[in-house]
Coordinates of C-alpha atoms in Angstrom, one line a residue:
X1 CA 23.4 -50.1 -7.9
X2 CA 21.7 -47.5 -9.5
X3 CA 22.7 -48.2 -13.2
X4 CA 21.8 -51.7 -12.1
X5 CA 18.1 -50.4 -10.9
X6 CA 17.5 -48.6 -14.1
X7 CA 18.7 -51.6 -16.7
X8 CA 16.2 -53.9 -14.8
X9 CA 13.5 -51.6 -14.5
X10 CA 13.9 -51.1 -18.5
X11 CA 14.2 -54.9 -18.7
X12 CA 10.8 -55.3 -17.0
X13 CA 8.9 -52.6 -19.2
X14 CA 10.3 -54.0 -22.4
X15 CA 9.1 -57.9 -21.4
X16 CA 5.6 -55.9 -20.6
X17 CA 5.2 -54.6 -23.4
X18 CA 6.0 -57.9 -24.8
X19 CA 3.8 -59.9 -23.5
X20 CA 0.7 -57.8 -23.3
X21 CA 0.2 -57.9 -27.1
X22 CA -1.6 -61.7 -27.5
X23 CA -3.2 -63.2 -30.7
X24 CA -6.6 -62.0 -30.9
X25 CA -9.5 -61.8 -33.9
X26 CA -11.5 -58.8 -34.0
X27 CA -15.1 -58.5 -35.2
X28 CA -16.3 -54.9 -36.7
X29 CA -19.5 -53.9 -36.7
X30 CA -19.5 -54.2 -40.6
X31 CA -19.0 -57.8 -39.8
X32 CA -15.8 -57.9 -41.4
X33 CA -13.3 -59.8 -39.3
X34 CA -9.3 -58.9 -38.9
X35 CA -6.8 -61.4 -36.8
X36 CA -3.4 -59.9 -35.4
X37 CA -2.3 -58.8 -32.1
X38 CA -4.7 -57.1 -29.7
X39 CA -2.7 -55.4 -26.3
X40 CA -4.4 -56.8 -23.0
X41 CA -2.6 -56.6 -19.7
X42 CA -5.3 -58.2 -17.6
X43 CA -7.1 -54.7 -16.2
X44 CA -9.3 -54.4 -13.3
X45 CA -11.6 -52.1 -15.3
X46 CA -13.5 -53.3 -18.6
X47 CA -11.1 -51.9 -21.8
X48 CA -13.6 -49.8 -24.0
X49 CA -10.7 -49.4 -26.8
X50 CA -7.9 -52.3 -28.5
X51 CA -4.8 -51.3 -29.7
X52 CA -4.5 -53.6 -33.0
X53 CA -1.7 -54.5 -34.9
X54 CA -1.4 -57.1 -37.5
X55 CA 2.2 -58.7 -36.8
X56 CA 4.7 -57.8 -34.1
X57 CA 6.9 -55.4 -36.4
X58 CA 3.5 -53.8 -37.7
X59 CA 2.0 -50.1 -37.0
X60 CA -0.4 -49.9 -33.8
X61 CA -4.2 -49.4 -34.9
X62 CA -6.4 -48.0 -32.5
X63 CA -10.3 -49.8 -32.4
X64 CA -12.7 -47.7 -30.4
X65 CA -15.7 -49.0 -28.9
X66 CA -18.2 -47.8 -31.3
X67 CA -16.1 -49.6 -34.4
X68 CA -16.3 -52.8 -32.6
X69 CA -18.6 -56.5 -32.5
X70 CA -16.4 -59.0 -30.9
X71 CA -13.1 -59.3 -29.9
X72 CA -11.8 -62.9 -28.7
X73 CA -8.3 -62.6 -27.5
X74 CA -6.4 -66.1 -27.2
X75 CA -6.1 -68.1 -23.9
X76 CA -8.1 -65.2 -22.4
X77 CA -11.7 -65.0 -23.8
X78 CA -14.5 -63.0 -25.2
X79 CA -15.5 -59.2 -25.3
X80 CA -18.7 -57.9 -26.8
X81 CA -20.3 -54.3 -27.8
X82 CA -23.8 -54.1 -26.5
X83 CA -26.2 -52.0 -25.4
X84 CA -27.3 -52.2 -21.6
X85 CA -29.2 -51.0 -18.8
X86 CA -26.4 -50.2 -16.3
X87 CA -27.1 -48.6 -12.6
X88 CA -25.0 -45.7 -12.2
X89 CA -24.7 -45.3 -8.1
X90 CA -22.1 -45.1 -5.6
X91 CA -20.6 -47.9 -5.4
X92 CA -17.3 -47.2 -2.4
X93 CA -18.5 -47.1 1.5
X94 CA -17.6 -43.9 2.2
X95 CA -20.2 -42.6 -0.7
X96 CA -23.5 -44.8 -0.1
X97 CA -26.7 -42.6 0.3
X98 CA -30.2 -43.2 2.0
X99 CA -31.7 -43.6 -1.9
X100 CA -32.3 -47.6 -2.5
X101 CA -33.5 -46.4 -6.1
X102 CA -31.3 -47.9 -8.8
X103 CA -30.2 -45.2 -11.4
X104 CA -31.2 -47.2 -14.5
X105 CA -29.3 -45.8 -17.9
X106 CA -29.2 -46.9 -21.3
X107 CA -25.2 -47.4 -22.2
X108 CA -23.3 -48.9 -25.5
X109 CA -20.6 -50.8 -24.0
X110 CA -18.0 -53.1 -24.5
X111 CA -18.3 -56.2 -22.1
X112 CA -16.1 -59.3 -20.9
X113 CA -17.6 -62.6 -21.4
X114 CA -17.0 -64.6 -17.9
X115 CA -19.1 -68.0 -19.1
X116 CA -20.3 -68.6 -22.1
X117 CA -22.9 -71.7 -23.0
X118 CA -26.7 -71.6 -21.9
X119 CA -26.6 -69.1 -19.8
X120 CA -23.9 -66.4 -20.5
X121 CA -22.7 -64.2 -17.9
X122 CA -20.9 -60.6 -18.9
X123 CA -18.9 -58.0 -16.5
X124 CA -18.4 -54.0 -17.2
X125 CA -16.5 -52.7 -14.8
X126 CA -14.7 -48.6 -14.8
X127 CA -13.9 -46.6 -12.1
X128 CA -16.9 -46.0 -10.8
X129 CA -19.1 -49.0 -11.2
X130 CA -18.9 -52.7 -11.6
X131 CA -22.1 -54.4 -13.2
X132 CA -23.0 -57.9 -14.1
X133 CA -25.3 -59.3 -17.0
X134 CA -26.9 -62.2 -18.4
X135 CA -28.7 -63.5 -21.1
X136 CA -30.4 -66.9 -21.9
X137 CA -31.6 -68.4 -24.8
X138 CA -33.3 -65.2 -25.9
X139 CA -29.8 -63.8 -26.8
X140 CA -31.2 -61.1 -25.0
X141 CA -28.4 -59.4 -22.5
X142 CA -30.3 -58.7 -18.9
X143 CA -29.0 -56.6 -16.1
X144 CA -28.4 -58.1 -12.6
X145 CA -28.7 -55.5 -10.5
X146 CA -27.3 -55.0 -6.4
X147 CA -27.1 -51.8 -4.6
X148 CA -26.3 -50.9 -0.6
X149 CA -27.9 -48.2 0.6
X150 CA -28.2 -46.5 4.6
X151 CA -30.9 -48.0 6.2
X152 CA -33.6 -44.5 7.4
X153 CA -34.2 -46.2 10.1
X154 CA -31.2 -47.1 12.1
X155 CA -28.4 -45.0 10.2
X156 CA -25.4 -47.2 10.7
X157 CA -27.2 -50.2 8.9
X158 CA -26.4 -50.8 5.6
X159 CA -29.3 -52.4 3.5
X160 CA -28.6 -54.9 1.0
X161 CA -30.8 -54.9 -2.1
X162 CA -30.3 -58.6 -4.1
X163 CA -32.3 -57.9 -7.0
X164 CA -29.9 -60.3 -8.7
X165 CA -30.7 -62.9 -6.9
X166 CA -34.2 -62.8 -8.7
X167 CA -33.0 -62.8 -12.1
X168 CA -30.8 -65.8 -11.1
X169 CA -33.5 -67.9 -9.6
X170 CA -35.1 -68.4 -13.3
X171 CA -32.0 -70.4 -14.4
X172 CA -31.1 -72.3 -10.8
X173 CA -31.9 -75.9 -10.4
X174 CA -32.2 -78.0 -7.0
X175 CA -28.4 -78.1 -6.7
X176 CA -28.0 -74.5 -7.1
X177 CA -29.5 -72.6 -4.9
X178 CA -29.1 -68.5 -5.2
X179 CA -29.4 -67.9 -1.5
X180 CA -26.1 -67.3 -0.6
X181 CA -24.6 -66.1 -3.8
X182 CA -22.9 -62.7 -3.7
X183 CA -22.6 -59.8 -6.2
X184 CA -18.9 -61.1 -6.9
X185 CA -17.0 -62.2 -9.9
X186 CA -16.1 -65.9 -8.4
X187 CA -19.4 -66.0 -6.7
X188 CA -21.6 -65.9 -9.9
X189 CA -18.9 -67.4 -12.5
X190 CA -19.5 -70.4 -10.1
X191 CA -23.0 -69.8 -10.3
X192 CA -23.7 -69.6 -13.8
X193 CA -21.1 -72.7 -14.4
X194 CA -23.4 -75.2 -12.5
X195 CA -26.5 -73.6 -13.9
X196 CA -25.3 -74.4 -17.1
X197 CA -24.2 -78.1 -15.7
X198 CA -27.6 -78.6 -15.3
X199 CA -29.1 -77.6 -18.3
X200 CA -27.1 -80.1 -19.8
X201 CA -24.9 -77.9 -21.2
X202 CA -21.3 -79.6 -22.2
X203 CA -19.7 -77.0 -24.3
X204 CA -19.9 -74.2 -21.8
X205 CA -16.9 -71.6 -21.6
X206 CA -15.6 -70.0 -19.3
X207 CA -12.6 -66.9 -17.6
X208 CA -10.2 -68.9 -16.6
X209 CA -7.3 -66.0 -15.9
X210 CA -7.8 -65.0 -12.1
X211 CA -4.8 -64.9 -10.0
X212 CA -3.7 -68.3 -9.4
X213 CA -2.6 -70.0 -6.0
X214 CA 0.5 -72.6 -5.7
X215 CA 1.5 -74.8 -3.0
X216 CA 5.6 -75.7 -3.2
X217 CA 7.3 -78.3 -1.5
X218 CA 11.7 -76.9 -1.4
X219 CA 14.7 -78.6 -0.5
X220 CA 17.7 -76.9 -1.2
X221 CA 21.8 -77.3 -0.2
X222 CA 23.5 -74.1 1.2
X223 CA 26.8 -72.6 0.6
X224 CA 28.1 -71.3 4.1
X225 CA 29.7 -67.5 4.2
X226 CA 33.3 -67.7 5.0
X227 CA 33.2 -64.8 7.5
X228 CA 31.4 -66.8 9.8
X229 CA 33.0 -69.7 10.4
X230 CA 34.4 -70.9 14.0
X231 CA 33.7 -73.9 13.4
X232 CA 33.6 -76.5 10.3
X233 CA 30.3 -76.7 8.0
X234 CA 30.4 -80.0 6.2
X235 CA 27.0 -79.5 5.1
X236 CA 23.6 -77.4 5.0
X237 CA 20.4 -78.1 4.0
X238 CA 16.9 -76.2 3.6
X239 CA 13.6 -78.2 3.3
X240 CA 10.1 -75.9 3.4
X241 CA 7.0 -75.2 2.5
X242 CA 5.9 -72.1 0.1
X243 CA 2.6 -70.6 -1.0
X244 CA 2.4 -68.4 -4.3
X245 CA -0.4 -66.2 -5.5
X246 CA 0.1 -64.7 -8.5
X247 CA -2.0 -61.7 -9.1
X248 CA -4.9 -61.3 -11.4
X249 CA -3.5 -58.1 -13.4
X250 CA -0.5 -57.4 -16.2
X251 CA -0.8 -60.8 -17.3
X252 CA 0.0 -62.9 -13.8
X253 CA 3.4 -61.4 -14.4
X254 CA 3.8 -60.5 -10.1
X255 CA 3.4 -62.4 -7.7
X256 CA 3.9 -62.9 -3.6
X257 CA 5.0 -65.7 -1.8
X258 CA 5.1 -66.8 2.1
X259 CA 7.9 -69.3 2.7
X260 CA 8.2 -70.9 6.0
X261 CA 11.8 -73.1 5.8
X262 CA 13.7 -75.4 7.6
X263 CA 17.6 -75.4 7.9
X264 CA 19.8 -78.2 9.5
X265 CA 23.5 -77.6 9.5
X266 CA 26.2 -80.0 9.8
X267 CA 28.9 -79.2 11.8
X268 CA 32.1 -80.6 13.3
X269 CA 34.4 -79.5 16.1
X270 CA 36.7 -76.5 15.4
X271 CA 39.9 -77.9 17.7
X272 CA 41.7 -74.0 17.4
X273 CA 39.5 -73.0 20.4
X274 CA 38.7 -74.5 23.9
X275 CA 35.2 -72.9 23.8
X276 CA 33.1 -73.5 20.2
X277 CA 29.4 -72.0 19.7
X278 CA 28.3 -73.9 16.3
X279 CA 24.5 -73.4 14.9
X280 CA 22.6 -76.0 14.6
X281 CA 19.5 -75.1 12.8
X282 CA 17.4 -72.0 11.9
X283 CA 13.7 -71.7 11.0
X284 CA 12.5 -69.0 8.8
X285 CA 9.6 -67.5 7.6
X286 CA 9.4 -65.1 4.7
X287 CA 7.6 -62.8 2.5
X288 CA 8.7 -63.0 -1.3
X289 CA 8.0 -61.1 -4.4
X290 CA 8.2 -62.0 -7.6
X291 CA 8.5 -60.9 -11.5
X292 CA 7.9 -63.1 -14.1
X293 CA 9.4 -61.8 -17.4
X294 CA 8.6 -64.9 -19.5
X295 CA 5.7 -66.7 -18.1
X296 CA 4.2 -69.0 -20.2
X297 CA 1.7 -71.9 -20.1
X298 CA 4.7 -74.5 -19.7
X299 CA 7.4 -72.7 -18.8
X300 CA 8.7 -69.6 -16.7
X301 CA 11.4 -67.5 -15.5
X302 CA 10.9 -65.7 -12.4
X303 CA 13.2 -62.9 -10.5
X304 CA 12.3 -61.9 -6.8
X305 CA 13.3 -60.7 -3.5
X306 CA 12.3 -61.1 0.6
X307 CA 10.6 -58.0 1.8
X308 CA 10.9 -59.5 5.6
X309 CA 12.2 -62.7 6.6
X310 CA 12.1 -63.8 10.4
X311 CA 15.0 -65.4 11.2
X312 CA 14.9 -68.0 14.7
X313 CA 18.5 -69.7 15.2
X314 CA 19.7 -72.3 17.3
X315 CA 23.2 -72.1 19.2
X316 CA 25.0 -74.9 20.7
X317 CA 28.1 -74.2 22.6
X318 CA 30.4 -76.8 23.1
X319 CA 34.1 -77.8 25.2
X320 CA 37.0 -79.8 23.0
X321 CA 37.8 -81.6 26.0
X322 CA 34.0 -83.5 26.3
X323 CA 32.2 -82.0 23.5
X324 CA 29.0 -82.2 25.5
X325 CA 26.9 -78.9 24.9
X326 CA 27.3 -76.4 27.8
X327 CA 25.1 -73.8 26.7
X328 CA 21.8 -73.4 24.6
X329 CA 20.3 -70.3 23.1
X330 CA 18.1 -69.0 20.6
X331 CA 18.7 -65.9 18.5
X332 CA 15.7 -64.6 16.6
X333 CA 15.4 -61.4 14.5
X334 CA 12.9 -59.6 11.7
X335 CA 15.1 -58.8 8.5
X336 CA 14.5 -56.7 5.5
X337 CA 15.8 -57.0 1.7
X338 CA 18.4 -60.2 2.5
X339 CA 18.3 -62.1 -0.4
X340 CA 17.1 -62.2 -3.9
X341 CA 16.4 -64.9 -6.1
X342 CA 15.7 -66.2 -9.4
X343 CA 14.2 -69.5 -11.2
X344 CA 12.8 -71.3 -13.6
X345 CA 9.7 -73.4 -13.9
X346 CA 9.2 -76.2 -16.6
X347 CA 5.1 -77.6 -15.5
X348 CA 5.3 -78.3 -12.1
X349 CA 9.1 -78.3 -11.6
X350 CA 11.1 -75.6 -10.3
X351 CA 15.3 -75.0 -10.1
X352 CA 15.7 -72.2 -8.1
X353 CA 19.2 -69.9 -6.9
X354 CA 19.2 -67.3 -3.7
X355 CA 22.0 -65.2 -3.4
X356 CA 22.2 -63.6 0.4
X357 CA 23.0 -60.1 0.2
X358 CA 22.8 -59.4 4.3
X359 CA 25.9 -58.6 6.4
X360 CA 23.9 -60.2 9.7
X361 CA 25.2 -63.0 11.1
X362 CA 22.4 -64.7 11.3
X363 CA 22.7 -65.3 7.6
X364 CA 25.1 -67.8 7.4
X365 CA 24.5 -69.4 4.3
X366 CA 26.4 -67.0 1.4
X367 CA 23.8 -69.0 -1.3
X368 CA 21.5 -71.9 -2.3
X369 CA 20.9 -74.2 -5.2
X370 CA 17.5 -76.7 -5.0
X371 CA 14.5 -77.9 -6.0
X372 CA 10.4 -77.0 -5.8
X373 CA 7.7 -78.9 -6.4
X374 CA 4.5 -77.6 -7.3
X375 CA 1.5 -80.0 -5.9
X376 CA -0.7 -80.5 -8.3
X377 CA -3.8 -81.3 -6.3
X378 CA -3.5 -77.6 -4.6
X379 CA -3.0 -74.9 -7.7
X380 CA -5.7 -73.2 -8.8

């Protein structure tokens, strides 16, 4: 099991590595342009630095911040060096002050392009601040600024200062109004996209890789485990339902998953015993994670596991003589680590294998083979 661990764990670092490096096209500040391979895993804070290299089997290059115009990395976007006003405060509860002044400084920064058309909206984020900016047709990159602060007057308050919300209201129209739009990365990409919509603008762009959210129909035949038995399984089957998030960092490569399933099984008398108990179905719900170590556009390959999976059986016990149930119960109980899985995805297809690895008898299917379906109206 160990060697096992450490040969997957190597796996999963190599495919990484792999797939951070993407086609990219770099801009210096001499104007001179270079197109290779940039590294970009998807990081929650704003990379100041690309590690270049021409072609796969080429030496790593190093471009700081400072050497730097543009760098457009494929099916990801845009990054840009400028310099900003950026408010360096507190940002995390536990550190807000009573001061509602914003501390304005003057930065050279590199800084991700979230729409791009009329109206562009840019994001910095590090590990102390994350800041949004705009500019218009000026080409001229604004600040829009938010701070909480503790209210002097009732101490447990916490005042809200929307100074964005200002900047914002030059570029609204009728349809979109600023009112309710938060200091968040969904709240003002949405923002900014109908802006644009309504400045007529058809050729806007705009950050498309946040985590992404799928909806699954499954059906799946079972394999029954030997062990278990006493009576005659001439068939099991799974139907369900599954939602997927995948998260918005090292590519989309992770993911988690709640599965709520279904199981009927198909029994027939066991004539060695007077007395028979057979199951008759089981309802589950899980919680799944997943590794994708080749996720493209079209096509993936994911590996995964059940962190917990409640487990809710149905018993039936029967006489040979009549056959007529005697007894009913129901046996329910919270597992941990009972099977793993893997699968691969071709659009919005999936063939999927589980492999049971619990000794509890509630887990009478050994393995499954079937089918998802990913419903196109839900993903995001």
């Amino acid at each position: 099991m160990k060697l096992f661990s450490t040969l997957f764990a190597i796996i999963v670092t190599i495919q990484i590595g792999a797939q951070n490096f993407k086609p990219a096209q770099i801009t210096l500040n001499d104007n001179s342009v270079v197109a290779g391979l940039v590294f970009y895993n998807t990081p929650y804070q704003t990379p100041q630095s690309f590690i270049f290299k021409s072609t796969e089997n080429s030496p790593e290059n190093i471009y700081l911040k400072d050497e730097l115009k543009k760098i457009t990395i494929e099916n990801v976007g845009d990054f840009i060096y400028s310099t900003v006003e950026i408010s360096r405060h507190d940002e995390s509860k536990n550190k807000i002050s009573y001061n509602k002044n914003f501390n304005l400084q003057r930065e050279n920064l590199i800084l991700e392009v979230l729409v791009k058309g009329t109206n562009t909206l840019y994001k910095y984020s590090d590990e102390k601040n994350t800041a949004f900016f705009y500019s218009g047709n000026d080409n001229v990159i604004k600040s829009l600024l938010f701070k909480e602060y503790y209210s002097v007057e009732n101490e447990n308050a916490i005042v809200k200062d929307n100074q964005f919300r200002s900047e914002l209201q030059r570029i609204a129209c009728k349809k979109n109004s600023v009112n309710y739009v938060k200091y968040s990365e969904s709240d003002l990409l949405n923002f900014f996209k109908k802006a644009n919509e309504c400045a007529g603008d058809t050729t806007q762009s705009y950050k498309t890789n946040f985590g992404k959210s799928y909806l699954k129909l499954v059906a799946a035949t079972n394999f029954g485990k030997s062990e278990f038995k006493d009576y005659n399984v001439k068939g099991s089957y799974t139907f369900g339902l599954e939602f997927e998030r995948n998260m918005p960092f090292l590519n989309n490569a992770f993911s988690f998953a709640f599965a709520a399933n279904y199981t009927t099984f198909d029994t027939e008398e066991e004539k060695t015993k007077i007395h028979y108990e057979n199951a008759t179905s089981q309802i589950d719900v899980a919680l799944l994670f997943r590794y994708y170590p080749i996720n493209k556009k079209e096509y993936k390959i994911y590996l995964g596991f059940y962190a917990f999976n409640w487990s809710s059986s149905n018993y039936l016990t029967r006489t040979v003589f009549s056959g007529n149930p005697i007894e009913k119960r129901r046996v329910s109980q919270l597992l941990s680590f009972n099977n793993i899985e893997a699968g691969i995805r071709y659009k919005d297809f999936e063939v999927f294998g589980l492999l049971n690895i619990s000794q509890n008898y509630l887990q009478r299917n050994s393995a499954s083979i079937g089918l998802k379906y990913n419903l196109p109206f839900i993903k995001q």
